[in-house]
PDB file of C-alpha atoms in Angstrom:
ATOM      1  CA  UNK A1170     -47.652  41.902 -36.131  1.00  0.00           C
ATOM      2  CA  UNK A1171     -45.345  40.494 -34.107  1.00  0.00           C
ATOM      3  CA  UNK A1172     -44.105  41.788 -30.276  1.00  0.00           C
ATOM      4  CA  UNK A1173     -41.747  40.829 -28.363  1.00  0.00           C
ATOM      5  CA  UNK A1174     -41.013  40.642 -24.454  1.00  0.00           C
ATOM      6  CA  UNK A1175     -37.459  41.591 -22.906  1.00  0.00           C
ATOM      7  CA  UNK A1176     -35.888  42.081 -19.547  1.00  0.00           C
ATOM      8  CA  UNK A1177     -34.074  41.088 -16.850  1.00  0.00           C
ATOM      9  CA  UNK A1178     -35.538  38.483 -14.068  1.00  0.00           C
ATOM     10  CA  UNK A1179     -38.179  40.159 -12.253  1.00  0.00           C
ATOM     11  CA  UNK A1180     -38.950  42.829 -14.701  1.00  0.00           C
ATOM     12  CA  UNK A1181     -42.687  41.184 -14.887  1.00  0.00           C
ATOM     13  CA  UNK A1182     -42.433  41.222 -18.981  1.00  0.00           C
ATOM     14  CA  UNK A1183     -44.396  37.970 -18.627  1.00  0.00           C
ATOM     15  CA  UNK A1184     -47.207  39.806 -16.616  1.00  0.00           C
ATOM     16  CA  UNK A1185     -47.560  42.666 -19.249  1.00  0.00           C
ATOM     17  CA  UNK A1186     -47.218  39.811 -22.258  1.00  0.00           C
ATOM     18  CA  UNK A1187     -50.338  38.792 -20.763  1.00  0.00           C
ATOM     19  CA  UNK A1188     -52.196  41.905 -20.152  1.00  0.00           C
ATOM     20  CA  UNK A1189     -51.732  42.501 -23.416  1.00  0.00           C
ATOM     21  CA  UNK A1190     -52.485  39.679 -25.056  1.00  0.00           C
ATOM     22  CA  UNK A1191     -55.835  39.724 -23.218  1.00  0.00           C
ATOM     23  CA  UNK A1192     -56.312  43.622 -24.009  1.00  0.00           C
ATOM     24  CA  UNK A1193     -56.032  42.195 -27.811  1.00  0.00           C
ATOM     25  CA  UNK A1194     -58.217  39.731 -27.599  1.00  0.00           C
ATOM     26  CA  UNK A1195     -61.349  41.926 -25.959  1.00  0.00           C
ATOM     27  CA  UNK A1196     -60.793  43.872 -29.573  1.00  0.00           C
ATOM     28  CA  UNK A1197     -61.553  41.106 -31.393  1.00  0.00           C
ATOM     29  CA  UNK A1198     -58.257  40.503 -32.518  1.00  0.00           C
ATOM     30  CA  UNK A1199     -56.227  36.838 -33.093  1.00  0.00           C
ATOM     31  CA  UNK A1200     -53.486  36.948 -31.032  1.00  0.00           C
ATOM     32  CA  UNK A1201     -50.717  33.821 -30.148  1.00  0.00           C
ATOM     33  CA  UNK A1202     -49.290  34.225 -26.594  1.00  0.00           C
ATOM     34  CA  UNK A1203     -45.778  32.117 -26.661  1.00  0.00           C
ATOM     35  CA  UNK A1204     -42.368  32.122 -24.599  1.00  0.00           C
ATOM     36  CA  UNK A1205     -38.606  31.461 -24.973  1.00  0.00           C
ATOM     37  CA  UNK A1206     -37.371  29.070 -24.510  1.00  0.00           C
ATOM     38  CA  UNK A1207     -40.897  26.909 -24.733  1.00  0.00           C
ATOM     39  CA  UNK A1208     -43.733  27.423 -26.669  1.00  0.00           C
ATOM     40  CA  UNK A1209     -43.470  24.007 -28.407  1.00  0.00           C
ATOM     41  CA  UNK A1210     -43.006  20.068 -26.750  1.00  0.00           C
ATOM     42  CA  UNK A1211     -39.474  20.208 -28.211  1.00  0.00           C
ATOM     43  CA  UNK A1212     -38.836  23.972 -26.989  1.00  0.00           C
ATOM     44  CA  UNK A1213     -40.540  23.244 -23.619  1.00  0.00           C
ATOM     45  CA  UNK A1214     -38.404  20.245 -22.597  1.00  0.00           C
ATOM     46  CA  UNK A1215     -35.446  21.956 -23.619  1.00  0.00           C
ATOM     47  CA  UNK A1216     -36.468  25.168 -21.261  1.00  0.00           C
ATOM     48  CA  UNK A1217     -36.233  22.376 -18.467  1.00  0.00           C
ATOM     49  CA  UNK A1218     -32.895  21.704 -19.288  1.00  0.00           C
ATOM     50  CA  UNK A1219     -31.831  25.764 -19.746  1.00  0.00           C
ATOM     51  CA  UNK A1220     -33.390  26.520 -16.484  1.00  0.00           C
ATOM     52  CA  UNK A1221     -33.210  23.004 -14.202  1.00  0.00           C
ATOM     53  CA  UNK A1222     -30.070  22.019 -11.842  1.00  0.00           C
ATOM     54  CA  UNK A1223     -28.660  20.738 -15.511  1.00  0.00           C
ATOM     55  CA  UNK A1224     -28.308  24.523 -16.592  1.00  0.00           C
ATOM     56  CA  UNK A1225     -25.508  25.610 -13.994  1.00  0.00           C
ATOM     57  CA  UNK A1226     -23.232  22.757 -15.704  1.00  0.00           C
ATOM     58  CA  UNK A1227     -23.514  23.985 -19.582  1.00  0.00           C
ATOM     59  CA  UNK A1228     -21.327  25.525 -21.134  1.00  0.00           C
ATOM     60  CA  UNK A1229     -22.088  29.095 -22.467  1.00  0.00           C
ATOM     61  CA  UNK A1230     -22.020  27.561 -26.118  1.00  0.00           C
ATOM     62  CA  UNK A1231     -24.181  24.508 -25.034  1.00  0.00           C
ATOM     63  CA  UNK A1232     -26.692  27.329 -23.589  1.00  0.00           C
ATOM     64  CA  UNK A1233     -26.255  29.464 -26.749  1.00  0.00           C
ATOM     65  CA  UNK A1234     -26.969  26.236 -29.410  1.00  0.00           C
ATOM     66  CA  UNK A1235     -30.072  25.237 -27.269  1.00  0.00           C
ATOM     67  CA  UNK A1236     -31.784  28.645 -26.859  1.00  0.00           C
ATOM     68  CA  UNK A1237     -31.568  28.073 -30.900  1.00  0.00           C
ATOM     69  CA  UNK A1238     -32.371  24.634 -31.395  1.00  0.00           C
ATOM     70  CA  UNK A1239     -35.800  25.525 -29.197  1.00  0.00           C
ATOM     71  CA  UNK A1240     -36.127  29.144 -31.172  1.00  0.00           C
ATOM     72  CA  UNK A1241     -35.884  27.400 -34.767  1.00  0.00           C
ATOM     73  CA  UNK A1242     -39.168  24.463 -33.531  1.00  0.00           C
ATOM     74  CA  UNK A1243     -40.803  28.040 -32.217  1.00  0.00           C
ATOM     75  CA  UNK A1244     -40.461  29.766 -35.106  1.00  0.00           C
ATOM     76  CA  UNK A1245     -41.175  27.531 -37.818  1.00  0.00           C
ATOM     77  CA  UNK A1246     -44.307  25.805 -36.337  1.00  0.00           C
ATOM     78  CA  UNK A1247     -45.760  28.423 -34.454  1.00  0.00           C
ATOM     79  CA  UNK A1248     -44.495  32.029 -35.131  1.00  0.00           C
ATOM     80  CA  UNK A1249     -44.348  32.256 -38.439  1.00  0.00           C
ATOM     81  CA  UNK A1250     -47.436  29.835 -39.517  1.00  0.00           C
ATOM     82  CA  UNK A1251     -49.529  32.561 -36.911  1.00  0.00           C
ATOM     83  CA  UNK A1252     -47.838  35.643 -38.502  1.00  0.00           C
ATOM     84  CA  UNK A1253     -48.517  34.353 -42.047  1.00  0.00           C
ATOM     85  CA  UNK A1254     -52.546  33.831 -41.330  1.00  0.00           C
ATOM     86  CA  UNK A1255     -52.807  37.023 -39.962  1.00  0.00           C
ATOM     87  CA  UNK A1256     -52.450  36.746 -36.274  1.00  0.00           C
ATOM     88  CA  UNK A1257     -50.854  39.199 -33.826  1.00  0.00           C
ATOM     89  CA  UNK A1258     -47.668  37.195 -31.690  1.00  0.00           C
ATOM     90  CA  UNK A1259     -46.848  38.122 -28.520  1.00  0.00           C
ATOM     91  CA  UNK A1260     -43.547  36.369 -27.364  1.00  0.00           C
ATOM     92  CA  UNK A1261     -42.176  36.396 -23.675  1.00  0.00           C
ATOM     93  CA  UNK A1262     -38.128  36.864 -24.861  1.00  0.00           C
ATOM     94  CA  UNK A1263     -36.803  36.001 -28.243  1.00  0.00           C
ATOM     95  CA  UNK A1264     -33.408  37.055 -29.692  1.00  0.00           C
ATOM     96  CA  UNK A1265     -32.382  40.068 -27.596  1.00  0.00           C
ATOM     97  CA  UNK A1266     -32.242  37.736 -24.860  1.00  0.00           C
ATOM     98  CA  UNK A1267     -29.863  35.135 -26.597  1.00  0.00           C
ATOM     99  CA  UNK A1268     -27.848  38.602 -27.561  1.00  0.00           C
ATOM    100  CA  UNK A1269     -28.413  40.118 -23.907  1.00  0.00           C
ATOM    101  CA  UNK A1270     -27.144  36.612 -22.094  1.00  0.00           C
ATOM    102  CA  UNK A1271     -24.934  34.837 -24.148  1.00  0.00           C
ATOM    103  CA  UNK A1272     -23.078  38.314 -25.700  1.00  0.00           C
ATOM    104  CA  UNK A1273     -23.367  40.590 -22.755  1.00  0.00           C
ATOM    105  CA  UNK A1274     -23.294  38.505 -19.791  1.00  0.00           C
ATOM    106  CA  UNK A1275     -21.378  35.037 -20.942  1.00  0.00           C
ATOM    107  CA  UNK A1276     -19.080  37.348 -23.710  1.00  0.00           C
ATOM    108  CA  UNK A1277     -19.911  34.936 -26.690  1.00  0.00           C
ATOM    109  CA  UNK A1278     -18.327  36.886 -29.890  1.00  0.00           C
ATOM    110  CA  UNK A1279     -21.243  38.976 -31.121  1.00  0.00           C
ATOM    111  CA  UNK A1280     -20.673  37.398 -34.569  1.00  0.00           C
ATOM    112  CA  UNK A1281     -21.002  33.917 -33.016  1.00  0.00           C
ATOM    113  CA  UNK A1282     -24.175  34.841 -31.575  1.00  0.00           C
ATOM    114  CA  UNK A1283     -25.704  36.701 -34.457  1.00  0.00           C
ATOM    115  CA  UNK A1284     -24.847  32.923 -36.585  1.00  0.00           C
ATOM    116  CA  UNK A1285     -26.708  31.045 -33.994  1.00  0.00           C
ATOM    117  CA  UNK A1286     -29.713  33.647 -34.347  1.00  0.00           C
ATOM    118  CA  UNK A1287     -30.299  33.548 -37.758  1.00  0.00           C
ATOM    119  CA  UNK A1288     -30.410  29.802 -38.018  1.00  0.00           C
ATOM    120  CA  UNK A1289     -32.975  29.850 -35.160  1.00  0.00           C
ATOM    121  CA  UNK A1290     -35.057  32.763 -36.386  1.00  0.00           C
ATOM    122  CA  UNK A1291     -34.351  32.727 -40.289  1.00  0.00           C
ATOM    123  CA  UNK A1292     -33.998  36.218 -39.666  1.00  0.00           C
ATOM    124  CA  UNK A1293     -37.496  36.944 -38.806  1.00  0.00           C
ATOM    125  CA  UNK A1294     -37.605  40.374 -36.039  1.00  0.00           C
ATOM    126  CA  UNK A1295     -39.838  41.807 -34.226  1.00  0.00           C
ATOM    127  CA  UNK A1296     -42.215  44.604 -34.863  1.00  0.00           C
ATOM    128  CA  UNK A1297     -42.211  45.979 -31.667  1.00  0.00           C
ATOM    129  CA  UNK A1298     -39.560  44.726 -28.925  1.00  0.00           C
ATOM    130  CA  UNK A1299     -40.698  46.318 -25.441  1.00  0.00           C
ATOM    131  CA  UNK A1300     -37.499  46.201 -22.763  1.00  0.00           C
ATOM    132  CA  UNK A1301     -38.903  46.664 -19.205  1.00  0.00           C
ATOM    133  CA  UNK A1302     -35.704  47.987 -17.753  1.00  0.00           C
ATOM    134  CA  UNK A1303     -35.074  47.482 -13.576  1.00  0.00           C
ATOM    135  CA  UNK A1304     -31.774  47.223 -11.814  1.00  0.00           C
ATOM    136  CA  UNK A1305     -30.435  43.541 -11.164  1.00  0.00           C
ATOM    137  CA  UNK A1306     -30.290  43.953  -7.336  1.00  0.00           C
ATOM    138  CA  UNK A1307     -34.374  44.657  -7.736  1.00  0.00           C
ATOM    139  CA  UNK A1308     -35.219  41.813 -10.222  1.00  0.00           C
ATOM    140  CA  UNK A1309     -33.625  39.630  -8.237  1.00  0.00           C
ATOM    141  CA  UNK A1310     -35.089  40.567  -5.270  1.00  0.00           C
ATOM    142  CA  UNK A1311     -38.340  39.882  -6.580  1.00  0.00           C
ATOM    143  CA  UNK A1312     -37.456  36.667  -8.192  1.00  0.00           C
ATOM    144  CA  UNK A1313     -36.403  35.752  -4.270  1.00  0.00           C
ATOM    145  CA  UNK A1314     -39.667  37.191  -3.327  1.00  0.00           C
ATOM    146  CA  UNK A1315     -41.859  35.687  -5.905  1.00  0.00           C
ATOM    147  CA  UNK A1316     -39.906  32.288  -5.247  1.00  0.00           C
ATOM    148  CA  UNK A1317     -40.851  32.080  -1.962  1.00  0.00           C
ATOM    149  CA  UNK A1318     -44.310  32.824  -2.121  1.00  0.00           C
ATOM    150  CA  UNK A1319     -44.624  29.700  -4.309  1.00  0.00           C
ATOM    151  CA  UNK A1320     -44.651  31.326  -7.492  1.00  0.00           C
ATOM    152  CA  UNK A1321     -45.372  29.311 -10.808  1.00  0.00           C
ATOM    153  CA  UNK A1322     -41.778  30.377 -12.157  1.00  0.00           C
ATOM    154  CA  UNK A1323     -39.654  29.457  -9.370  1.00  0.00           C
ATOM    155  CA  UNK A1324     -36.123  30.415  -8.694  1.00  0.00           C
ATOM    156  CA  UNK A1325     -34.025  28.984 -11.369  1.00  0.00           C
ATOM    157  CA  UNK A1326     -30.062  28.802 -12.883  1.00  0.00           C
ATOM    158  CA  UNK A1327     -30.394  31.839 -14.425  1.00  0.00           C
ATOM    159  CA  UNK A1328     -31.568  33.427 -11.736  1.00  0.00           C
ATOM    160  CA  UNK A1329     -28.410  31.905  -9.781  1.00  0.00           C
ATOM    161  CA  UNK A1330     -25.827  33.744 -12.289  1.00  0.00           C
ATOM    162  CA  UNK A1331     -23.610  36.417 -10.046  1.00  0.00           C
ATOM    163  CA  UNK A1332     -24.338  39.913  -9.777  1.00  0.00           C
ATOM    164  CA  UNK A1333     -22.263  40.954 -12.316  1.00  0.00           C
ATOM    165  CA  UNK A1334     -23.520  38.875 -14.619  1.00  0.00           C
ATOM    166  CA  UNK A1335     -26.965  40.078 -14.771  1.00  0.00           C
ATOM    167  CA  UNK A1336     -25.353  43.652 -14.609  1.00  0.00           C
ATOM    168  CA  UNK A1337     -23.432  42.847 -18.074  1.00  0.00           C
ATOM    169  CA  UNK A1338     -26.664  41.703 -19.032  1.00  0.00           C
ATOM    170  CA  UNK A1339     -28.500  45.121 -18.746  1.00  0.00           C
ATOM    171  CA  UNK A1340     -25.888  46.837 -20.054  1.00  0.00           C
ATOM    172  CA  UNK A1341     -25.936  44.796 -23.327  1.00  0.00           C
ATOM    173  CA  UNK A1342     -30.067  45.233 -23.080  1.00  0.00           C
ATOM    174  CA  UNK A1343     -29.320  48.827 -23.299  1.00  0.00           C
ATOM    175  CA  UNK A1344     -26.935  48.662 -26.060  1.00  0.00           C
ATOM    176  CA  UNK A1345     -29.099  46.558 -27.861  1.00  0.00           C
ATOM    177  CA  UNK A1346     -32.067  49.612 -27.596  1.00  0.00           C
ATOM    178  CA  UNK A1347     -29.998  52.158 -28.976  1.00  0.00           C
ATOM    179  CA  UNK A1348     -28.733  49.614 -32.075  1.00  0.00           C
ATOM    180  CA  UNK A1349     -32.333  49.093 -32.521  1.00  0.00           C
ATOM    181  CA  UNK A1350     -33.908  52.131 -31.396  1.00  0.00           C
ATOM    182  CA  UNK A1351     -36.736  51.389 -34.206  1.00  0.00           C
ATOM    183  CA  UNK A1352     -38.442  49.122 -32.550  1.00  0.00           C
ATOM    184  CA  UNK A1353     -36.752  48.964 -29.205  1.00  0.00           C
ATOM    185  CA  UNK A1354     -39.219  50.682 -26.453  1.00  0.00           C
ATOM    186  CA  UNK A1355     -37.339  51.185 -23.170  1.00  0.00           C
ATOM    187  CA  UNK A1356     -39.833  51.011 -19.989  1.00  0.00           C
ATOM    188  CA  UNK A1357     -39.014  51.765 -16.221  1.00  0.00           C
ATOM    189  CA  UNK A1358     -40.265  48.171 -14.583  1.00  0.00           C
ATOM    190  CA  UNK A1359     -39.980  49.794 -10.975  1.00  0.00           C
ATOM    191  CA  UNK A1360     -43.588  52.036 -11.961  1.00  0.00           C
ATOM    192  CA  UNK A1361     -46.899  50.752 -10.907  1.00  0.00           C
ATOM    193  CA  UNK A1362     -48.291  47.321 -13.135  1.00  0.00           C
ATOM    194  CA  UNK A1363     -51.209  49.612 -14.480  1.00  0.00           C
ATOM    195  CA  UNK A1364     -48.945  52.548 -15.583  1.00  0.00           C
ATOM    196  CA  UNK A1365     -46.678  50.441 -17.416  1.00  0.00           C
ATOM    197  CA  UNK A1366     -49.575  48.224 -19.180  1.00  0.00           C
ATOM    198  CA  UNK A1367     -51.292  51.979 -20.119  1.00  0.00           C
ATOM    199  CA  UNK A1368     -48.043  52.816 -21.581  1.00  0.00           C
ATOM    200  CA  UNK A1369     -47.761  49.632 -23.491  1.00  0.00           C
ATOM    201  CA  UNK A1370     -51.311  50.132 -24.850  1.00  0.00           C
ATOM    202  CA  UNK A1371     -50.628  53.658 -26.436  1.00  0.00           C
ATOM    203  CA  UNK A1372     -47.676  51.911 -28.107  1.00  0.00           C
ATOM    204  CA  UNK A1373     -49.493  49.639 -29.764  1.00  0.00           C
ATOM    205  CA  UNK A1374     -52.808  51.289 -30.636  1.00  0.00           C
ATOM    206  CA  UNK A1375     -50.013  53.651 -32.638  1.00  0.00           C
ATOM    207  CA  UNK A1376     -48.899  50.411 -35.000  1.00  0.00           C
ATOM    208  CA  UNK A1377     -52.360  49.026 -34.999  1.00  0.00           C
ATOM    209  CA  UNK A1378     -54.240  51.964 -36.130  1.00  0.00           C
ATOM    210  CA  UNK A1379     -51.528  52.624 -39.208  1.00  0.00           C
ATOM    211  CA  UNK A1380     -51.841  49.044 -39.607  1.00  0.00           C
ATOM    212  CA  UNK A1381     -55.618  48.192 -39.547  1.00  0.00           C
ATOM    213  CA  UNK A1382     -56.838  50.922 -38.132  1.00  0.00           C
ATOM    214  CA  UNK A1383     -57.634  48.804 -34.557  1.00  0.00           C
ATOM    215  CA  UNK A1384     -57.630  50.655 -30.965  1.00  0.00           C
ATOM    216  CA  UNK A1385     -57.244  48.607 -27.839  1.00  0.00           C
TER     217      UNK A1385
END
């Protein structure tokens, strides 16, 4: 099985990734906890690039070929090889975001975008994408928040876009959940940690149990 992560910054996607990924695990289950861009040497150095004082200088194409460039090393040496031996992946963003960002808020042609996708994924999707929705003056306030308290993901040049960038940005997120509403699961990221986690659970102990017949 393999889930996926999406949202805007501040959302705390990575924080229910997590949760769940350890909820997994106490049912015995193999799971692989990754992250876009990252979850590779190659993919990592190239998230310091994306997200360092280098990233407010690329342009949107640059951004768009190396969110690919790091997905294809993800894919191929760790998503796939995990999927293919049976183990559940949990990925913190994957190629909503590239079709949230670059399409939505830069206004890359969709068709450009979707190109760049498939050579980084080799059209491998989700099972479950779960899109913790929260408004872009909130997300950022927490990222400010979270910044300042010395948090391990510090304020970075995405977080820097305008305002109306990270608005286009949720409003191609919730395009993208109605295009696909079969796996797309749209959750209110203002409601309490625990809530949204519960709700996450039932989710999944839905695919599991027609899958394997697993309960978390």
């Amino acid at each position: 099985m393999f889930i996926t992560f999406e949202g805007p910054e501040g959302s705390g996607k990575t924080t229910q990734a997590r949760m769940l990924a350890t909820a997994l695990e106490t049912l015995q289950c193999k799971v692989v906890l990754t992250r876009e861009p990252g979850g590779t040497l190659v993919g990592e150095e190239i998230r310091k690039i994306l997200l360092g004082p280098l990233g407010k200088d690329l342009d949107p194409k640059c951004i768009l070929l190396l969110f690919s460039a790091a997905r294809a090393q993800l894919v191929r040496h760790i998503i796939k090889p995990a999927i293919d031996s049976g183990k559940i992946v949990i990925c913190d963003r994957y190629a909503d975001s590239t079709r949230a960002y670059q399409w939505g808020g830069d206004g890359i042609p969709r068709d450009e975008v979707e190109r760049a996708i498939q050579l980084g994924t080799e059209g491998l999707e989700p099972d479950i994408t779960f899109y913790l929705d929260l408004s872009p003056e909130e997300g950022l306030r927490r990222r400010r928040t979270d910044s300042a308290r010395g948090a391990e993901s510090g304020w970075n040049s995405m977080d820097a876009r305008e305002l109306e960038f990270h608005q286009r940005v949720r409003e191609a997120y919730l395009s993208l959940a109605k295009e696909y509403s079969s796996r797309f699961y749209v959750i209110d990221a203002a409601g309490r940690i625990e809530d949204i986690h519960r709700t996450i659970i039932e989710i999944v102990n839905k695919k599991l149990q027609s899958r394997i017949g697993g309960k978390v």
